[in-house]
Tab-separated table of C-alpha atoms in Angstrom:
chain	number	residue	atom	x	y	z
A	271	MET	CA	-41.231	-24.616	-8.460
A	272	LYS	CA	-43.408	-21.811	-7.045
A	273	ASN	CA	-42.329	-18.172	-7.221
A	274	GLY	CA	-41.868	-18.007	-3.459
A	275	ASP	CA	-39.582	-21.028	-3.557
A	276	GLU	CA	-37.534	-19.425	-6.345
A	277	ARG	CA	-37.045	-16.290	-4.277
A	278	PHE	CA	-36.013	-18.360	-1.268
A	279	MET	CA	-33.509	-20.276	-3.388
A	280	ALA	CA	-32.045	-16.987	-4.612
A	281	GLU	CA	-31.600	-15.732	-1.047
A	282	ARG	CA	-30.044	-18.894	0.431
A	283	LYS	CA	-26.474	-18.330	-0.731
A	284	PRO	CA	-23.723	-20.876	-0.100
A	285	GLU	CA	-20.678	-20.214	2.082
A	286	TRP	CA	-18.374	-19.299	-0.793
A	287	LEU	CA	-20.554	-16.298	-1.689
A	288	LYS	CA	-20.044	-14.520	1.620
A	289	ILE	CA	-18.545	-11.071	1.109
A	290	LYS	CA	-15.921	-9.529	3.357
A	291	LEU	CA	-16.879	-5.946	4.180
A	292	ASN	CA	-14.042	-3.442	4.112
A	293	THR	CA	-15.161	0.119	4.723
A	294	GLY	CA	-11.769	1.530	5.663
A	295	GLU	CA	-10.382	4.959	4.829
A	296	ASN	CA	-9.745	4.189	1.134
A	297	PHE	CA	-13.386	3.121	0.692
A	298	LYS	CA	-14.679	6.238	2.468
A	299	GLU	CA	-12.341	8.577	0.602
A	300	LEU	CA	-13.328	7.140	-2.782
A	301	LYS	CA	-17.009	7.451	-1.943
A	302	ARG	CA	-16.521	11.110	-0.944
A	303	MET	CA	-14.669	11.785	-4.201
A	304	MET	CA	-17.419	10.225	-6.322
A	305	ARG	CA	-20.113	12.282	-4.603
A	306	GLY	CA	-18.029	15.448	-4.750
A	307	LYS	CA	-17.540	15.155	-8.506
A	308	THR	CA	-21.124	13.970	-9.126
A	309	LEU	CA	-19.849	10.765	-10.691
A	310	HIS	CA	-21.562	7.383	-10.895
A	311	THR	CA	-19.948	3.978	-10.601
A	312	VAL	CA	-21.333	0.675	-11.811
A	313	CYS	CA	-19.934	-0.682	-8.535
A	314	GLU	CA	-22.773	1.074	-6.699
A	315	GLU	CA	-25.512	1.202	-9.326
A	316	ALA	CA	-25.307	-2.519	-10.182
A	317	ARG	CA	-24.747	-3.505	-6.525
A	318	CYS	CA	-21.493	-5.275	-7.305
A	319	PRO	CA	-20.475	-7.720	-4.543
A	320	ASN	CA	-16.809	-6.713	-4.906
A	321	ILE	CA	-17.281	-3.012	-4.179
A	322	TYR	CA	-15.687	-3.225	-0.720
A	323	GLU	CA	-12.579	-5.026	-1.955
A	324	CYS	CA	-12.134	-2.896	-5.077
A	325	TRP	CA	-12.799	0.453	-3.411
A	326	ALA	CA	-10.485	-0.434	-0.545
A	327	ASN	CA	-7.806	-0.995	-3.222
A	328	ARG	CA	-8.673	2.333	-4.899
A	329	THR	CA	-10.130	0.696	-8.005
A	330	ALA	CA	-13.490	1.643	-9.518
A	331	THR	CA	-15.494	1.379	-12.715
A	332	PHE	CA	-16.881	4.755	-13.752
A	333	MET	CA	-20.377	4.786	-15.253
A	334	ILE	CA	-20.893	7.659	-17.679
A	335	LEU	CA	-23.955	9.031	-19.499
A	336	GLY	CA	-26.013	9.270	-16.305
A	337	ASP	CA	-27.499	6.633	-14.025
A	338	LEU	CA	-30.772	5.912	-15.847
A	339	CYS	CA	-30.757	3.150	-18.465
A	340	THR	CA	-33.145	3.054	-21.414
A	341	ARG	CA	-33.292	-0.751	-21.154
A	342	ALA	CA	-34.653	-3.036	-18.445
A	343	CYS	CA	-32.577	-6.216	-18.521
A	344	ARG	CA	-33.987	-8.836	-16.154
A	345	PHE	CA	-30.659	-9.422	-14.403
A	346	CYS	CA	-29.492	-5.834	-13.874
A	347	ALA	CA	-29.998	-3.566	-10.853
A	348	VAL	CA	-29.269	-0.283	-12.675
A	349	LYS	CA	-32.276	2.041	-12.646
A	350	THR	CA	-34.438	2.265	-15.787
A	351	GLY	CA	-36.112	5.412	-17.042
A	352	LEU	CA	-35.977	8.399	-19.350
A	353	PRO	CA	-32.416	9.786	-19.163
A	354	THR	CA	-31.612	13.441	-18.609
A	355	GLU	CA	-29.585	15.666	-20.926
A	356	LEU	CA	-25.960	14.811	-21.528
A	357	ASP	CA	-23.429	16.181	-19.072
A	358	LEU	CA	-20.742	17.524	-21.415
A	359	ALA	CA	-18.310	18.133	-18.529
A	360	GLU	CA	-18.464	14.506	-17.384
A	361	PRO	CA	-15.417	13.244	-19.368
A	362	GLU	CA	-13.177	15.825	-17.718
A	363	ARG	CA	-14.472	14.973	-14.233
A	364	VAL	CA	-13.789	11.273	-14.818
A	365	ALA	CA	-10.274	12.171	-15.967
A	366	GLU	CA	-9.728	14.335	-12.856
A	367	ALA	CA	-10.874	11.522	-10.572
A	368	THR	CA	-8.641	9.018	-12.369
A	369	GLU	CA	-5.666	11.328	-11.870
A	370	GLN	CA	-6.454	12.036	-8.212
A	371	MET	CA	-6.875	8.320	-7.467
A	372	GLY	CA	-3.519	7.574	-9.075
A	373	LEU	CA	-4.995	4.765	-11.174
A	374	THR	CA	-2.818	2.733	-13.521
A	375	HIS	CA	-5.853	1.048	-15.120
A	376	VAL	CA	-9.327	2.549	-15.388
A	377	VAL	CA	-12.600	1.019	-16.557
A	378	VAL	CA	-15.302	3.216	-18.100
A	379	THR	CA	-18.773	1.851	-18.760
A	380	SER	CA	-22.223	3.379	-19.249
A	381	VAL	CA	-25.926	2.843	-19.130
A	382	ALA	CA	-27.558	2.056	-22.474
A	383	ARG	CA	-28.609	5.323	-24.130
A	384	ASP	CA	-30.873	4.191	-26.965
A	385	ASP	CA	-32.350	7.706	-26.973
A	386	LEU	CA	-29.113	9.073	-28.479
A	387	LYS	CA	-28.317	8.726	-32.176
A	388	ASP	CA	-24.797	7.453	-31.454
A	389	GLY	CA	-25.712	5.711	-28.182
A	390	GLY	CA	-23.199	7.914	-26.343
A	391	ALA	CA	-20.180	6.827	-28.405
A	392	LEU	CA	-18.787	10.351	-28.683
A	393	VAL	CA	-18.828	10.772	-24.885
A	394	PHE	CA	-16.914	7.489	-24.545
A	395	ALA	CA	-14.304	8.792	-27.012
A	396	GLU	CA	-14.035	12.145	-25.230
A	397	THR	CA	-13.618	10.376	-21.877
A	398	ILE	CA	-10.779	8.240	-23.273
A	399	GLN	CA	-9.088	11.343	-24.661
A	400	ALA	CA	-9.499	13.302	-21.407
A	401	ILE	CA	-7.993	10.486	-19.314
A	402	ARG	CA	-5.075	10.085	-21.756
A	403	LYS	CA	-4.314	13.794	-21.554
A	404	ARG	CA	-4.149	13.803	-17.737
A	405	THR	CA	-2.688	10.322	-17.097
A	406	PRO	CA	-0.947	9.108	-20.265
A	407	LEU	CA	0.488	6.012	-18.554
A	408	CYS	CA	-2.926	4.806	-17.352
A	409	SER	CA	-4.431	1.986	-19.448
A	410	ILE	CA	-8.084	2.453	-20.351
A	411	GLU	CA	-10.752	-0.216	-20.674
A	412	VAL	CA	-14.215	0.611	-21.977
A	413	LEU	CA	-17.235	-1.601	-21.349
A	414	ILE	CA	-19.703	-0.474	-23.985
A	415	PRO	CA	-23.344	-1.131	-24.901
A	416	ASP	CA	-24.154	-2.466	-28.383
A	417	PHE	CA	-25.219	0.937	-29.819
A	418	LEU	CA	-28.164	-0.969	-31.399
A	419	GLY	CA	-25.789	-2.182	-34.101
A	420	ASN	CA	-24.632	1.284	-35.162
A	421	TRP	CA	-21.114	0.407	-36.332
A	422	ASP	CA	-20.308	4.043	-37.144
A	423	ALA	CA	-20.778	4.733	-33.429
A	424	LEU	CA	-18.547	1.787	-32.560
A	425	LYS	CA	-15.872	3.156	-34.881
A	426	VAL	CA	-15.912	6.478	-32.999
A	427	VAL	CA	-15.002	4.586	-29.815
A	428	MET	CA	-12.391	2.407	-31.508
A	429	ASP	CA	-10.789	5.404	-33.210
A	430	ALA	CA	-10.048	6.739	-29.705
A	431	LYS	CA	-7.972	3.553	-29.217
A	432	PRO	CA	-8.927	2.213	-25.792
A	433	ASP	CA	-6.468	-0.318	-24.405
A	434	ILE	CA	-9.251	-2.914	-24.034
A	435	LEU	CA	-12.688	-3.075	-25.686
A	436	ASN	CA	-15.164	-4.887	-23.454
A	437	HIS	CA	-18.706	-5.871	-24.438
A	438	ASN	CA	-20.551	-8.537	-22.490
A	439	ILE	CA	-22.449	-11.401	-24.078
A	440	GLU	CA	-23.948	-12.023	-20.595
A	441	THR	CA	-25.595	-15.411	-21.224
A	442	VAL	CA	-26.010	-18.323	-23.630
A	443	GLU	CA	-27.859	-17.961	-26.926
A	444	ARG	CA	-31.005	-19.838	-25.837
A	445	LEU	CA	-31.577	-17.526	-22.869
A	446	SER	CA	-30.378	-14.252	-24.397
A	447	ASP	CA	-33.744	-12.775	-25.383
A	448	ARG	CA	-35.214	-13.601	-21.972
A	449	VAL	CA	-32.316	-12.232	-19.954
A	450	ARG	CA	-31.305	-9.148	-21.954
A	451	SER	CA	-33.515	-6.262	-23.043
A	452	LYS	CA	-33.140	-5.323	-26.738
A	453	ALA	CA	-29.627	-6.787	-26.909
A	454	LYS	CA	-29.117	-9.647	-29.360
A	455	TYR	CA	-26.700	-12.546	-29.036
A	456	ASN	CA	-25.502	-12.393	-32.633
A	457	ARG	CA	-25.255	-8.590	-32.541
A	458	THR	CA	-22.867	-8.901	-29.597
A	459	LEU	CA	-20.691	-11.305	-31.586
A	460	GLU	CA	-20.766	-8.963	-34.574
A	461	LEU	CA	-19.770	-5.982	-32.405
A	462	LEU	CA	-16.796	-7.886	-31.020
A	463	ALA	CA	-15.770	-8.918	-34.540
A	464	LYS	CA	-16.128	-5.345	-35.856
A	465	SER	CA	-14.029	-4.022	-32.981
A	466	LYS	CA	-11.131	-6.181	-34.140
A	467	GLU	CA	-11.665	-5.058	-37.744
A	468	PHE	CA	-11.433	-1.395	-36.713
A	469	GLN	CA	-8.470	-1.848	-34.320
A	470	PRO	CA	-6.813	-5.279	-34.707
A	471	LYS	CA	-4.282	-4.571	-31.955
A	472	VAL	CA	-6.855	-3.672	-29.283
A	473	PRO	CA	-7.696	-6.747	-27.152
A	474	THR	CA	-11.378	-7.603	-26.802
A	475	LYS	CA	-13.120	-8.955	-23.736
A	476	SER	CA	-16.518	-10.391	-22.854
A	477	SER	CA	-18.305	-11.817	-19.831
A	478	ILE	CA	-20.728	-14.640	-19.091
A	479	MET	CA	-22.856	-14.778	-15.941
A	480	ILE	CA	-24.015	-18.254	-15.050
A	481	GLY	CA	-26.801	-19.564	-12.855
A	482	VAL	CA	-29.833	-18.442	-14.883
A	483	GLY	CA	-30.695	-21.850	-16.338
A	484	GLU	CA	-27.942	-22.567	-18.846
A	485	THR	CA	-26.237	-25.952	-19.307
A	486	THR	CA	-22.503	-26.581	-19.195
A	487	GLU	CA	-22.630	-27.495	-22.880
A	488	GLU	CA	-24.200	-24.117	-23.657
A	489	ILE	CA	-21.503	-22.283	-21.692
A	490	ILE	CA	-18.834	-24.108	-23.704
A	491	ALA	CA	-20.669	-23.295	-26.953
A	492	THR	CA	-20.704	-19.611	-25.955
A	493	MET	CA	-16.957	-19.750	-25.348
A	494	ASP	CA	-16.515	-21.211	-28.832
A	495	ASP	CA	-18.653	-18.440	-30.345
A	496	LEU	CA	-16.533	-15.783	-28.606
A	497	ARG	CA	-13.303	-17.367	-29.775
A	498	ARG	CA	-14.609	-17.460	-33.353
A	499	VAL	CA	-14.639	-13.638	-33.278
A	500	ASP	CA	-11.176	-13.601	-31.661
A	501	VAL	CA	-12.128	-12.430	-28.152
A	502	ASP	CA	-8.980	-12.351	-25.988
A	503	ILE	CA	-10.245	-12.109	-22.397
A	504	LEU	CA	-13.175	-13.936	-20.794
A	505	THR	CA	-14.734	-13.456	-17.358
A	506	ILE	CA	-17.239	-15.892	-15.837
A	507	GLY	CA	-19.194	-15.152	-12.653
A	508	GLN	CA	-22.181	-16.274	-10.621
A	509	TYR	CA	-25.472	-14.471	-11.237
A	510	LEU	CA	-26.954	-13.068	-8.028
A	511	GLN	CA	-30.562	-11.882	-7.948
A	512	PRO	CA	-30.576	-8.124	-7.118
A	513	SER	CA	-34.241	-8.113	-6.008
A	514	PRO	CA	-37.364	-10.309	-6.083
A	515	LYS	CA	-38.357	-8.543	-9.326
A	516	HIS	CA	-35.305	-9.848	-11.160
A	517	LEU	CA	-34.598	-13.287	-12.587
A	518	PRO	CA	-34.297	-15.982	-9.918
A	519	VAL	CA	-31.064	-17.909	-9.475
A	520	LYS	CA	-31.428	-21.401	-10.929
A	521	LYS	CA	-28.094	-22.750	-9.707
A	522	PHE	CA	-25.179	-21.742	-7.502
A	523	TYR	CA	-21.995	-23.047	-9.108
A	524	HIS	CA	-19.260	-24.409	-6.842
A	525	PRO	CA	-15.770	-22.843	-7.046
A	526	ASP	CA	-14.493	-26.161	-8.440
A	527	GLU	CA	-16.920	-25.824	-11.356
A	528	PHE	CA	-15.618	-22.316	-12.024
A	529	ALA	CA	-12.083	-23.700	-12.033
A	530	GLN	CA	-13.114	-26.301	-14.608
A	531	LEU	CA	-14.688	-23.619	-16.799
A	532	LYS	CA	-11.461	-21.603	-16.591
A	533	GLU	CA	-9.548	-24.615	-17.884
A	534	GLU	CA	-12.019	-25.014	-20.751
A	535	GLY	CA	-11.609	-21.359	-21.664
A	536	LEU	CA	-7.823	-21.491	-21.657
A	537	LYS	CA	-7.944	-24.650	-23.801
A	538	ARG	CA	-9.933	-22.715	-26.368
A	539	GLY	CA	-7.306	-20.026	-26.688
A	540	PHE	CA	-8.446	-17.123	-24.511
A	541	LYS	CA	-5.382	-15.144	-23.418
A	542	HIS	CA	-6.828	-14.714	-19.931
A	543	VAL	CA	-9.824	-16.247	-18.138
A	544	GLU	CA	-11.108	-14.900	-14.810
A	545	SER	CA	-13.627	-17.405	-13.427
A	546	GLY	CA	-15.148	-17.512	-9.947
A	547	PRO	CA	-18.380	-17.020	-7.967
A	548	LEU	CA	-17.818	-13.309	-7.293
A	549	VAL	CA	-16.094	-12.471	-10.579
A	550	ARG	CA	-17.624	-9.572	-12.471
A	551	SER	CA	-16.600	-8.040	-15.773
A	552	SER	CA	-14.231	-5.503	-14.211
A	553	TYR	CA	-12.988	-7.631	-11.312
A	554	HIS	CA	-9.160	-7.595	-11.209
A	555	ALA	CA	-9.282	-5.746	-14.535
A	556	HIS	CA	-5.733	-4.429	-14.132
A	557	GLU	CA	-4.439	-7.986	-13.741
A	558	GLN	CA	-6.409	-9.137	-16.766
A	559	VAL	CA	-4.872	-6.533	-19.062
A	560	GLU	CA	-1.369	-7.376	-17.870
A	561	SER	CA	-1.915	-11.103	-18.335
A	562	ALA	CA	-3.456	-10.706	-21.773
A	563	ALA	CA	-0.704	-8.309	-22.902
A	564	LYS	CA	1.949	-10.921	-22.126
A	565	ALA	CA	0.118	-13.488	-24.226
A	566	LEU	CA	-0.593	-11.209	-27.215
């Protein structure tokens, strides 16, 4: 297949991938708040297809540590470059926004900061603490990078006791080095295992994006690998090419195939599986934590 054909395939999306735009008052108000507090969201930076639905429902995933990533993963739309200095007031601003939005569940993620000795772990911990101080009844999920295997940094985050520890495996082992920059498949599994060692009662979560050339057997094998390190929550979504420079889509999975993968995941013991074409790691995150809590 020629490159031009690959790009065309990526652009010709099936019916079930059409997105309903909702730019009502909640969406506009949330956008104003984010700009006013100089906050970033992965919803915008990663061009998430669910931004209209989530923002209309006053749900967002905050992205801390700036908006420039030190990695250049071939699937991700977040900007790459040399990051600026740390914003030490950022944790408090995230906490203020969480309080003002009246959130009952908040997701905090970040760019990869390989330029920092701890990868930004301390800022994650401070953000958790700031949110807890302002909204003690709000559950907190963190979606963290791998800290280049610095388990002391991971412990700093886990010592802050998030309600859910999320770290995405992203793809199957065979494709991992091609799809992800610097991240390693086995390092991801080790991080998820270490998280449970540090805080056995904190549920862990991971995500697989499909459509980059994997086989069904490889997806199932990845599920098995995640269950071997006791991951509780799994999300599975369709990869969508952010630009012609990114990896092309190799396959658009039908909703029925996502339903079958959900069944396979539940058979393997995941407490909750969110599987669908537009599912992303933080999609319906509040429902995932409630579902998993009942099963724990």
